[in-house]
Amino acid sequence: MPPDVFPKHGAAKADILDEMTALKKDDVDWRGGRLGVYVHFAGDEVLEIAKEAHHLYFSENALGPAAFPSLRRLEDDVVGWTLGLLGGSPRACGNMTSGGTESIFMAVKTARDRARAEGLGGGDRLRMVVPYSAHPAFSKAAHFLDVDLERVPLRDDFTADPVGLAAAVDDRTFMLVASAPSFPHGVFDPIEEIAALARERNLWLHVDACVGGFVAPFARIAGYPVPDFDLRVPGVTSVSADLHKYGFTAKGASTILFADEALREYQMFEFEDWPRGRYVSPTFAGTRPGGPIAAAWAVIRFLGEEGYVELVRQTMAARDRLLAGIRSINGLVVWGEPSLSVVAFGSENPEGLDIFAVAEAMTRRGWFVTRGAQPPAIHLGMLTPAHAPVVSQYVSDLESAVQEVRRDRLTAADRSATYG
Ligand SMILES: *Cc1c(COP(=O)(O)O)cnc(C)c1O
């Protein structure tokens, strides 16, 4: 980006907003369900209450709970409700963060500091052992926090392999990870088995329910089978669950939950060796915007359990129709058995049908297509109720895209799969 001239004169509000609206014209139509990731839309009513609550707390800062006791109350409520949803005992605790990445960062940081304090990992370089499908946020956290990370191959059904994880644990290992479900394939890892390993070897187990934490409990109520995955499972030390995904609230909102408040001392950052005095912060961020906390509180109140169950029903019904549609198309295969709302599908025979060429044919049909790398896939990372009205159109476009690729023997111009 070349340097540009900083605006000298202020501009009129109407002109500014017009310009921004014009700039947006090439962005994806998320309202119309044209993309399967990045935005969670549950209709205008939910959006409005989120926006109004966000607006009400636009200026407040959760770095200063003494100045804004109401904001502390809203955060405590959201964390308490989430603990109730995800099986926290009365001794559990947690915080809101800016997103899944920050929640995961706080889990790794807290686990690392406990391991150091208790002399786990032999005092040498610490090491985490995670399934190959664990989110990149774990590698990012390991990088920033200066610990090693090993990714262990998955089983054939794309779930984590507890035997492989056990074999990879060594004296330096302080932490294991499991996903509920994983982002690449949407499958639940065998969390009870991994938790048993964590107990046996005295390891921290973080369950990454960033995408599933606000789906799984409601899917269970709606009658879908959901394995045990949360703080109820003995051996699970921390859980992350994103509000800005299936909480259907403003971006910048996630939760990090710890099984025991005794762990909080390793979470907190406290410092006083500077002129301003004592500084205390529970998360990576210093200033924490009030808006996302307020929006999460308001949306949860607005929807309640019944509202979320209904949204999950709509999402799962759309997913079931989508899965049936994909499976009815000759040559396509769904990778793994999607537990909730994350679906990845590819080609049964990559020589005969290039799934990335199908992806490009879908792009030409007006869909914003995202991909998976291993195995090559079209990835629908986050189905929502916004997709229900377009499932039939998607499936019929998919059918014609597959026919086009076969007929014209197309191969993809671009073979990369990028997220972010
Ligand atoms: C989205 C996601 C994350 C990261 O969350 P961000 O909010 O993008 O930082 C981590 N793990 C899983 C399984 C996710 O789906």
XYZ file of C-alpha atoms and ligand atoms in Angstrom:
435
model
C 0.000 0.000 0.000
C 1.689 3.236 -1.084
C 1.552 6.229 1.282
C -1.382 8.513 0.668
C -2.263 12.044 1.701
C -4.012 12.150 5.066
C -7.434 13.838 4.650
C -6.952 17.530 5.464
C -10.552 18.699 5.618
C -13.405 16.846 7.223
C -16.132 15.597 4.901
C -19.921 15.582 5.258
C -21.472 12.573 6.950
C -23.821 11.884 4.030
C -20.943 11.870 1.538
C -18.874 9.577 3.709
C -21.691 7.084 4.134
C -22.550 7.219 0.427
C -18.958 6.489 -0.454
C -18.808 3.537 1.922
C -22.065 2.125 0.617
C -20.705 2.379 -2.912
C -17.473 0.664 -1.850
C -19.438 -2.306 -0.562
C -20.964 -3.129 -3.915
C -18.416 -5.845 -4.741
C -18.703 -7.540 -1.328
C -20.455 -10.869 -1.020
C -24.221 -10.992 -0.547
C -24.237 -12.724 2.853
C -27.869 -11.844 3.436
C -28.793 -13.920 0.404
C -26.822 -16.935 1.683
C -24.219 -16.707 -1.087
C -21.305 -17.632 1.178
C -20.860 -20.319 3.799
C -18.426 -18.655 6.188
C -17.526 -15.359 7.911
C -21.085 -14.133 8.638
C -23.789 -15.642 10.831
C -27.158 -14.200 9.922
C -30.271 -15.215 11.815
C -32.639 -12.630 10.399
C -33.198 -8.904 10.836
C -34.834 -9.032 14.247
C -31.776 -10.629 15.828
C -29.493 -8.283 13.922
C -31.401 -5.220 15.128
C -31.272 -6.060 18.829
C -27.542 -6.844 18.510
C -26.930 -3.508 16.806
C -28.957 -1.482 19.283
C -27.302 -3.062 22.310
C -23.884 -2.615 20.673
C -24.712 1.031 20.048
C -25.754 1.557 23.673
C -22.294 0.450 24.792
C -20.335 1.845 21.846
C -18.058 3.981 24.044
C -17.749 1.944 27.230
C -14.554 0.031 27.939
C -14.435 -3.273 29.810
C -10.824 -2.559 30.825
C -12.378 -0.409 33.554
C -14.987 -2.495 35.378
C -14.909 -0.069 38.316
C -16.060 2.722 36.006
C -18.644 0.555 34.234
C -20.093 -1.888 36.749
C -22.984 -2.545 34.368
C -20.575 -3.871 31.773
C -18.999 -6.205 34.311
C -22.480 -7.437 35.168
C -23.265 -8.086 31.474
C -20.007 -10.024 31.006
C -20.552 -12.021 34.204
C -24.060 -12.905 33.050
C -22.884 -14.044 29.606
C -20.064 -16.129 31.104
C -22.385 -17.574 33.752
C -24.996 -18.522 31.156
C -22.347 -20.104 28.971
C -20.950 -22.055 31.920
C -24.478 -23.291 32.596
C -24.830 -24.352 28.978
C -21.447 -26.088 28.809
C -21.455 -27.969 32.072
C -19.381 -25.753 34.351
C -19.443 -26.688 38.051
C -19.960 -23.971 40.675
C -16.141 -23.709 40.803
C -15.766 -22.996 37.091
C -14.958 -19.513 35.804
C -14.309 -17.665 32.564
C -14.164 -14.481 30.547
C -15.364 -13.005 27.342
C -12.693 -12.354 24.725
C -12.545 -10.763 21.283
C -12.877 -14.082 19.446
C -11.899 -17.713 19.191
C -8.254 -16.913 18.584
C -7.996 -14.877 21.782
C -9.903 -17.535 23.757
C -7.470 -20.184 22.529
C -4.526 -17.918 23.247
C -5.743 -17.516 26.840
C -6.153 -21.287 27.233
C -2.598 -21.965 26.017
C -1.171 -19.128 28.112
C -2.947 -20.286 31.270
C -1.944 -23.914 30.696
C 1.657 -22.907 30.015
C 1.912 -20.800 33.163
C 0.411 -23.560 35.290
C 2.836 -26.087 33.794
C 5.755 -23.777 34.560
C 4.532 -23.150 38.107
C 4.068 -26.848 38.781
C 7.293 -27.874 37.083
C 5.492 -29.945 34.440
C 7.307 -30.619 31.192
C 10.641 -30.946 32.960
C 11.261 -27.197 33.002
C 12.525 -27.529 29.437
C 10.729 -26.199 26.358
C 7.075 -27.096 26.721
C 5.205 -28.898 24.001
C 1.532 -29.221 23.034
C 0.131 -32.226 21.204
C -2.897 -31.563 18.989
C -4.869 -33.349 16.261
C -3.884 -32.409 12.696
C -7.290 -30.707 12.309
C -6.848 -28.301 15.253
C -7.440 -24.667 14.306
C -4.392 -22.582 13.262
C -5.052 -20.419 16.347
C -3.261 -23.124 18.379
C -0.154 -22.843 16.205
C -0.401 -19.056 16.419
C -0.644 -19.210 20.223
C 2.253 -21.688 20.421
C 4.308 -19.362 18.252
C 3.558 -16.270 20.341
C 3.912 -18.074 23.660
C 7.120 -19.848 22.696
C 6.017 -23.439 23.150
C 6.354 -26.277 20.634
C 3.355 -27.848 18.948
C 3.022 -31.211 17.266
C 0.128 -32.090 14.979
C -0.843 -35.781 15.025
C -2.428 -37.475 11.952
C -6.197 -38.069 11.985
C -8.089 -41.342 11.694
C -9.736 -42.263 8.396
C -12.990 -40.609 9.484
C -11.092 -37.332 10.075
C -11.438 -37.506 13.870
C -8.481 -37.197 16.234
C -6.626 -40.427 16.946
C -6.305 -40.970 20.721
C -3.708 -43.715 20.195
C -1.580 -41.426 18.046
C -1.975 -38.580 20.534
C -0.921 -40.862 23.408
C 2.126 -42.001 21.445
C 3.110 -38.386 20.751
C 2.981 -37.340 24.417
C 6.449 -37.063 25.935
C 7.984 -35.610 29.099
C 7.807 -32.072 27.767
C 4.113 -32.281 26.892
C 1.812 -30.090 28.986
C -1.335 -29.800 26.893
C -3.720 -31.687 24.601
C -6.431 -30.307 22.347
C -9.667 -31.714 20.931
C -12.283 -30.060 18.721
C -16.061 -30.086 19.082
C -16.333 -30.120 16.123
C -13.241 -29.472 13.973
C -13.405 -26.701 11.411
C -11.948 -28.532 8.379
C -14.342 -31.537 8.452
C -16.999 -30.677 11.030
C -16.516 -33.869 13.074
C -16.279 -34.270 16.850
C -13.015 -35.648 18.178
C -13.362 -38.568 20.662
C -13.267 -36.231 23.642
C -13.932 -38.756 26.406
C -11.009 -40.886 25.276
C -8.711 -37.890 24.967
C -9.870 -36.655 28.395
C -8.986 -40.050 29.878
C -5.498 -39.677 28.409
C -5.233 -36.163 29.860
C -6.190 -37.432 33.333
C -3.802 -40.336 33.150
C -0.847 -38.171 32.116
C -1.795 -35.071 34.169
C -2.162 -32.906 31.044
C -4.296 -29.879 30.357
C -7.074 -30.623 27.857
C -8.580 -27.749 25.938
C -11.784 -28.464 24.026
C -12.166 -26.115 21.084
C -15.920 -25.604 20.807
C -15.478 -22.263 19.042
C -17.795 -23.265 16.212
C -19.857 -25.860 18.107
C -20.304 -24.405 21.585
C -23.498 -22.537 20.786
C -24.850 -25.225 18.445
C -24.233 -28.558 20.169
C -26.301 -28.011 23.349
C -29.278 -26.800 21.311
C -28.891 -29.518 18.683
C -29.101 -32.041 21.506
C -32.371 -30.492 22.710
C -33.625 -30.581 19.121
C -33.008 -34.345 19.093
C -29.756 -34.594 17.168
C -27.180 -36.961 18.682
C -24.308 -35.004 20.220
C -21.471 -36.713 22.089
C -20.334 -35.406 25.483
C -17.731 -32.736 24.882
C -17.840 -29.983 27.475
C -16.841 -29.263 31.089
C -19.011 -32.191 32.212
C -16.368 -34.571 30.892
C -13.835 -35.246 33.674
C -10.409 -34.221 32.436
C -11.548 -31.266 30.315
C -9.713 -28.245 31.721
C -10.885 -25.429 29.449
C -13.393 -24.815 26.664
C -13.655 -22.042 24.067
C -17.028 -21.144 22.513
C -17.551 -18.264 20.084
C -20.526 -15.976 20.491
C -19.808 -14.205 17.223
C -20.468 -17.420 15.322
C -23.561 -19.343 16.458
C -24.355 -16.941 19.276
C -25.513 -14.801 16.287
C -24.174 -11.664 17.885
C -21.709 -8.900 17.013
C -18.160 -9.794 16.020
C -15.538 -9.512 18.708
C -17.240 -11.917 21.117
C -16.141 -15.316 22.386
C -15.867 -17.069 25.740
C -13.013 -18.905 27.439
C -14.130 -21.171 30.275
C -11.963 -22.872 32.901
C -13.053 -25.894 34.924
C -11.697 -24.456 38.176
C -11.283 -20.911 39.409
C -7.960 -21.907 40.978
C -6.591 -21.714 37.417
C -7.422 -18.022 37.189
C -4.160 -17.036 38.844
C -2.340 -18.376 35.770
C -4.712 -16.537 33.467
C -4.388 -13.054 34.926
C -1.710 -10.597 33.934
C -0.689 -8.313 36.779
C 2.037 -5.734 36.632
C 3.114 -2.692 38.578
C 6.677 -1.793 37.678
C 5.860 1.426 35.840
C 4.803 4.897 36.927
C 1.054 4.449 36.665
C 0.795 1.726 39.333
C -0.913 -1.650 39.341
C -2.290 -2.959 36.026
C -4.541 -6.009 35.918
C -5.917 -7.670 32.781
C -7.577 -11.070 32.280
C -7.157 -11.305 28.500
C -4.681 -10.481 25.749
C -6.419 -7.252 24.813
C -6.092 -4.225 27.082
C -8.967 -1.980 26.088
C -11.986 -4.192 25.533
C -14.943 -2.716 23.631
C -18.242 -2.738 25.493
C -20.299 -3.176 22.315
C -19.713 -6.893 21.663
C -20.296 -7.768 25.327
C -23.551 -5.820 25.405
C -24.732 -7.253 22.078
C -24.058 -10.814 23.259
C -26.005 -10.211 26.459
C -28.946 -8.728 24.572
C -29.100 -11.405 21.856
C -28.998 -14.228 24.409
C -31.827 -12.556 26.316
C -33.747 -11.982 23.093
C -33.477 -15.539 21.777
C -33.291 -17.595 24.950
C -32.813 -21.331 24.768
C -36.000 -21.721 22.744
C -34.849 -19.213 20.153
C -31.485 -20.907 19.720
C -33.081 -24.337 19.482
C -35.332 -23.046 16.702
C -32.382 -21.521 14.812
C -30.426 -24.751 15.181
C -33.433 -26.745 13.916
C -33.592 -24.544 10.816
C -29.848 -24.821 10.291
C -29.799 -28.595 10.714
C -32.814 -29.049 8.413
C -30.996 -27.012 5.755
C -27.870 -29.098 6.333
C -29.798 -32.348 5.977
C -31.289 -31.200 2.663
C -27.866 -30.072 1.511
C -26.226 -33.379 2.453
C -28.934 -35.317 0.656
C -28.463 -33.091 -2.400
C -24.678 -33.505 -2.472
C -24.965 -37.273 -2.013
C -27.455 -37.515 -4.860
C -24.884 -36.102 -7.296
C -22.815 -38.809 -8.928
C -19.096 -38.473 -8.143
C -19.358 -36.274 -5.065
C -18.605 -37.471 -1.559
C -19.103 -35.809 1.830
C -15.871 -35.989 3.843
C -16.546 -37.564 7.230
C -19.916 -37.532 8.956
C -20.675 -33.865 9.742
C -21.833 -33.654 13.355
C -23.362 -30.201 13.198
C -23.299 -27.405 10.669
C -19.835 -27.661 9.091
C -19.749 -29.601 5.821
C -16.845 -30.452 3.497
C -17.296 -32.443 0.315
C -15.083 -33.501 -2.555
C -14.669 -35.822 -5.488
C -14.794 -39.616 -5.215
C -12.308 -39.881 -8.038
C -10.079 -36.799 -8.388
C -8.788 -38.011 -11.804
C -12.294 -38.081 -13.190
C -13.651 -34.983 -11.443
C -11.566 -32.074 -10.127
C -13.425 -30.623 -7.129
C -11.558 -27.325 -7.430
C -12.786 -27.045 -11.020
C -16.290 -27.593 -9.615
C -15.517 -24.822 -7.095
C -14.597 -22.483 -9.941
C -17.751 -23.430 -11.860
C -19.755 -22.586 -8.712
C -18.002 -19.219 -8.485
C -19.139 -18.513 -12.044
C -22.666 -19.310 -10.872
C -22.456 -16.525 -8.288
C -21.467 -18.407 -5.113
C -18.611 -17.364 -2.889
C -16.851 -20.709 -2.615
C -14.322 -21.615 0.057
C -12.154 -24.700 -0.114
C -10.513 -27.323 2.050
C -7.020 -28.615 1.303
C -6.818 -32.136 2.756
C -8.628 -33.833 1.211
C -9.456 -31.332 -1.559
C -12.904 -30.008 -0.722
C -15.551 -27.414 -1.145
C -15.953 -26.241 2.417
C -19.196 -24.926 3.858
C -17.749 -23.740 7.126
C -20.825 -22.329 8.730
C -24.321 -23.079 7.604
C -26.978 -20.857 9.129
C -30.714 -20.270 8.748
C -29.813 -17.782 5.990
C -28.893 -20.781 3.831
C -32.233 -22.551 4.151
C -33.923 -20.625 1.305
C -31.035 -21.203 -1.124
C -30.255 -24.902 -0.586
C -32.256 -26.056 -3.628
C -30.632 -23.450 -5.847
C -27.197 -24.431 -4.514
C -27.751 -28.117 -5.162
C -29.061 -27.575 -8.695
C -26.126 -25.250 -9.484
C -23.802 -27.897 -8.055
C -25.314 -30.517 -10.307
C -24.836 -28.359 -13.386
C -21.310 -27.370 -12.280
C -20.335 -31.041 -11.970
C -21.827 -31.763 -15.417
C -19.953 -28.833 -16.940
C -16.620 -29.932 -15.416
C -17.140 -33.510 -16.683
C -18.353 -32.515 -20.129
C -15.581 -29.990 -20.781
C -12.933 -31.999 -18.840
C -12.108 -28.897 -16.826
C -9.266 -28.673 -14.356
C -8.891 -25.874 -11.850
C -6.903 -22.767 -12.710
C -6.112 -22.306 -9.025
C -5.296 -25.212 -6.716
C -4.856 -23.332 -3.450
C -7.243 -23.427 -0.509
C -7.040 -20.283 1.579
C -8.910 -19.277 4.735
C -8.304 -15.806 6.079
C -13.577 -19.919 14.208
C -12.784 -20.942 14.925
C -11.657 -20.591 15.688
C -11.078 -19.203 15.717
O -11.969 -18.214 15.972
P -11.841 -16.699 15.472
O -13.055 -16.114 16.068
O -11.817 -16.710 13.979
O -10.592 -16.132 16.051
C -11.029 -21.602 16.385
N -11.459 -22.868 16.325
C -12.529 -23.244 15.589
C -12.960 -24.685 15.578
C -13.217 -22.293 14.857
O -14.267 -22.652 14.105
